Structure formats: structure tokens, C-alpha cells
């Protein structure tokens, strides 16, 4: 049995822009360290990728969908938090809740660079922030 996946990538999809165009990995990797780059991820969900030192990507992506009522939110560089404009929820760099009304951490995905593209795949393992099965699984 071979699971159906885009291009046979085993459940992973290729990161795209809002218009559905594939984003070249080199374009994202050229961003400064600390940048949160927004791409269309699994099922088109807006997903933050984090630029690390030496032009590498964090292997953990954070889905831009507030766990309170689903608003999208910006990254606040000064506070080093994701801050939801709808009702004031705040999340730390790893997507854990810092302030409600949200009471669940942000959804995670796996991120990997493979040759010229960025692959995003589902996170189904234990959530490292809660040490429990993720709420979205
Ligand atoms: Fe984000 Fe309510 S939807 S705080």
C-alpha cells in the first residue's frame, strides 16, 4: 500500500505561495536569521517557517491559525511572540500559549528542504510542548 501524496512525497506537500506557485527553497533560505516566512502548507494552511543561522530552516513549522477561533496572526519580532489581533491570544516562539483566551498550542508541522523545494508534512508524534498526543491528531 502506497499512501496517496502529492508527487509521491509520502504525505508531504511542497510549500507554495498564496497564489499556489511553488516557492524555491533558495528564496526562503536567503531571508535573514530570525525571519518567519509565511507559506501555504498542508491543505493550504498558512504556515510559518523559521530561518535559523547559516541559511537553514527550523525543522518545525507553526501553522498560522489561532487555536481560539481561527484568526491568522503576525509574528511580533520585538516581543518574540505570535500575537493574535482578534482577541489578544499570545504564543511563544514554539507556539505554546503565553496568554489566552486560546488554551491550546499552535499546530506544528515538519519542515524539510529537499533540493530546490521545501517539504511540509504532518506532525503526528507527541507534542514536545505538552508531552502529549497533539490535539490535532
Ligand atoms: Fe485568536 Fe481569538 S481568534 S484570540
Short mmCIF file of C-alpha atoms and ligand atoms in Angstrom, two decimals:
data_model
loop_
_atom_site.label_atom_id
_atom_site.label_comp_id
_atom_site.label_asym_id
_atom_site.label_seq_id
_atom_site.Cartn_x
_atom_site.Cartn_y
_atom_site.Cartn_z
CA UNK A 1 0.00 0.00 0.00
CA UNK A 2 1.34 3.36 -1.01
CA UNK A 3 -0.39 6.38 0.52
CA UNK A 4 -1.62 8.97 -1.89
CA UNK A 5 0.51 12.07 -1.74
CA UNK A 6 1.42 14.97 -3.93
CA UNK A 7 4.12 13.72 -6.25
CA UNK A 8 4.67 10.60 -4.19
CA UNK A 9 6.19 12.51 -1.30
CA UNK A 10 4.75 10.29 1.40
CA UNK A 11 2.25 12.70 2.93
CA UNK A 12 4.41 15.75 2.42
CA UNK A 13 3.49 18.67 0.23
CA UNK A 14 5.66 21.30 -1.40
CA UNK A 15 5.48 24.77 0.15
CA UNK A 16 3.79 27.27 -2.12
CA UNK A 17 2.88 30.92 -2.09
CA UNK A 18 -0.64 32.29 -1.69
CA UNK A 19 -1.23 32.00 -5.40
CA UNK A 20 -0.26 28.36 -5.49
CA UNK A 21 3.17 28.81 -7.03
CA UNK A 22 5.98 26.63 -5.72
CA UNK A 23 8.40 28.70 -3.64
CA UNK A 24 12.05 27.99 -4.50
CA UNK A 25 13.90 26.92 -1.34
CA UNK A 26 16.73 29.36 -2.11
CA UNK A 27 14.26 32.26 -1.96
CA UNK A 28 13.27 31.42 1.62
CA UNK A 29 16.81 30.47 2.68
CA UNK A 30 18.08 33.88 1.59
CA UNK A 31 15.98 35.59 4.28
CA UNK A 32 17.76 36.91 7.41
CA UNK A 33 18.12 34.76 10.53
CA UNK A 34 15.02 35.00 12.68
CA UNK A 35 12.65 35.68 9.81
CA UNK A 36 9.26 33.99 10.00
CA UNK A 37 8.42 33.23 6.40
CA UNK A 38 4.77 32.58 5.64
CA UNK A 39 3.97 29.88 3.09
CA UNK A 40 0.93 27.84 2.10
CA UNK A 41 1.34 24.47 3.80
CA UNK A 42 -0.78 21.37 4.32
CA UNK A 43 -4.29 21.84 2.91
CA UNK A 44 -3.23 25.36 2.04
CA UNK A 45 -2.93 26.34 5.70
CA UNK A 46 -0.72 29.41 6.14
CA UNK A 47 2.40 28.17 7.89
CA UNK A 48 5.34 29.96 9.46
CA UNK A 49 8.85 28.73 8.67
CA UNK A 50 11.67 29.99 10.87
CA UNK A 51 15.05 30.96 9.43
CA UNK A 52 17.93 29.77 11.56
CA UNK A 53 21.62 30.66 11.34
CA UNK A 54 23.67 29.69 8.31
CA UNK A 55 20.68 29.93 5.99
CA UNK A 56 18.95 26.87 7.36
CA UNK A 57 15.32 26.28 8.27
CA UNK A 58 13.89 25.14 11.57
CA UNK A 59 12.54 21.62 11.05
CA UNK A 60 9.40 22.63 12.92
CA UNK A 61 6.81 24.82 11.23
CA UNK A 62 3.97 26.61 13.01
CA UNK A 63 0.52 26.84 11.49
CA UNK A 64 -0.90 30.36 11.38
CA UNK A 65 -4.33 29.55 12.72
CA UNK A 66 -5.18 30.78 16.22
CA UNK A 67 -6.49 27.93 18.35
CA UNK A 68 -9.10 30.22 19.90
CA UNK A 69 -11.34 30.98 16.90
CA UNK A 70 -9.07 30.57 13.94
CA UNK A 71 -7.77 34.04 13.14
CA UNK A 72 -4.42 34.45 11.44
CA UNK A 73 -1.81 36.42 13.31
CA UNK A 74 1.54 38.16 12.79
CA UNK A 75 4.90 37.44 14.34
CA UNK A 76 5.98 40.24 16.69
CA UNK A 77 9.75 40.49 16.37
CA UNK A 78 10.15 42.81 19.36
CA UNK A 79 8.17 40.67 21.78
CA UNK A 80 9.31 37.42 20.11
CA UNK A 81 5.73 36.19 20.12
CA UNK A 82 2.91 35.35 17.75
CA UNK A 83 0.14 37.78 18.69
CA UNK A 84 -3.41 37.28 17.59
CA UNK A 85 -5.19 40.55 16.79
CA UNK A 86 -8.70 39.14 17.23
CA UNK A 87 -8.92 38.58 21.00
CA UNK A 88 -5.36 39.01 22.21
CA UNK A 89 -4.01 35.48 22.48
CA UNK A 90 -0.24 35.29 22.52
CA UNK A 91 2.07 32.40 21.72
CA UNK A 92 5.77 31.89 22.37
CA UNK A 93 8.36 31.12 19.68
CA UNK A 94 7.44 27.43 19.78
CA UNK A 95 3.70 28.11 19.58
CA UNK A 96 2.88 27.45 23.25
CA UNK A 97 0.16 29.66 24.74
CA UNK A 98 1.52 32.60 26.70
CA UNK A 99 -1.82 34.33 27.14
CA UNK A 100 -5.41 33.30 26.38
CA UNK A 101 -8.20 33.15 25.55
CA UNK A 102 -6.59 30.42 23.42
CA UNK A 103 -5.93 27.36 25.55
CA UNK A 104 -4.24 25.03 23.08
CA UNK A 105 -0.81 25.40 21.49
CA UNK A 106 -0.45 26.17 17.81
CA UNK A 107 -0.43 23.26 15.39
CA UNK A 108 3.00 22.02 14.32
CA UNK A 109 4.23 20.55 11.04
CA UNK A 110 7.52 19.08 9.89
CA UNK A 111 9.66 21.15 7.53
CA UNK A 112 12.48 19.88 5.34
CA UNK A 113 14.47 21.27 2.45
CA UNK A 114 14.82 18.82 -0.41
CA UNK A 115 16.92 20.04 -3.31
CA UNK A 116 15.07 23.06 -4.70
CA UNK A 117 11.87 22.91 -2.67
CA UNK A 118 10.59 22.96 0.90
CA UNK A 119 8.55 19.99 2.06
CA UNK A 120 5.89 20.24 4.73
CA UNK A 121 4.47 17.11 6.31
CA UNK A 122 2.02 16.31 9.11
CA UNK A 123 3.13 16.24 12.74
CA UNK A 124 1.59 13.19 14.38
CA UNK A 125 4.09 12.46 17.15
CA UNK A 126 3.99 13.62 20.75
CA UNK A 127 3.71 17.39 21.04
CA UNK A 128 7.03 18.47 22.65
CA UNK A 129 5.32 21.40 24.36
CA UNK A 130 2.77 19.29 26.23
CA UNK A 131 4.39 15.84 26.11
CA UNK A 132 1.02 14.52 25.00
CA UNK A 133 -0.60 13.35 21.78
CA UNK A 134 -1.23 16.53 19.78
CA UNK A 135 -4.75 17.93 19.98
CA UNK A 136 -4.97 17.95 16.14
CA UNK A 137 -4.25 14.22 15.70
FE1 LIG B 1 -7.09 34.49 18.18
FE2 LIG B 1 -9.49 34.73 19.37
S1 LIG B 1 -9.06 34.03 17.38
S2 LIG B 1 -7.53 35.22 20.17
#
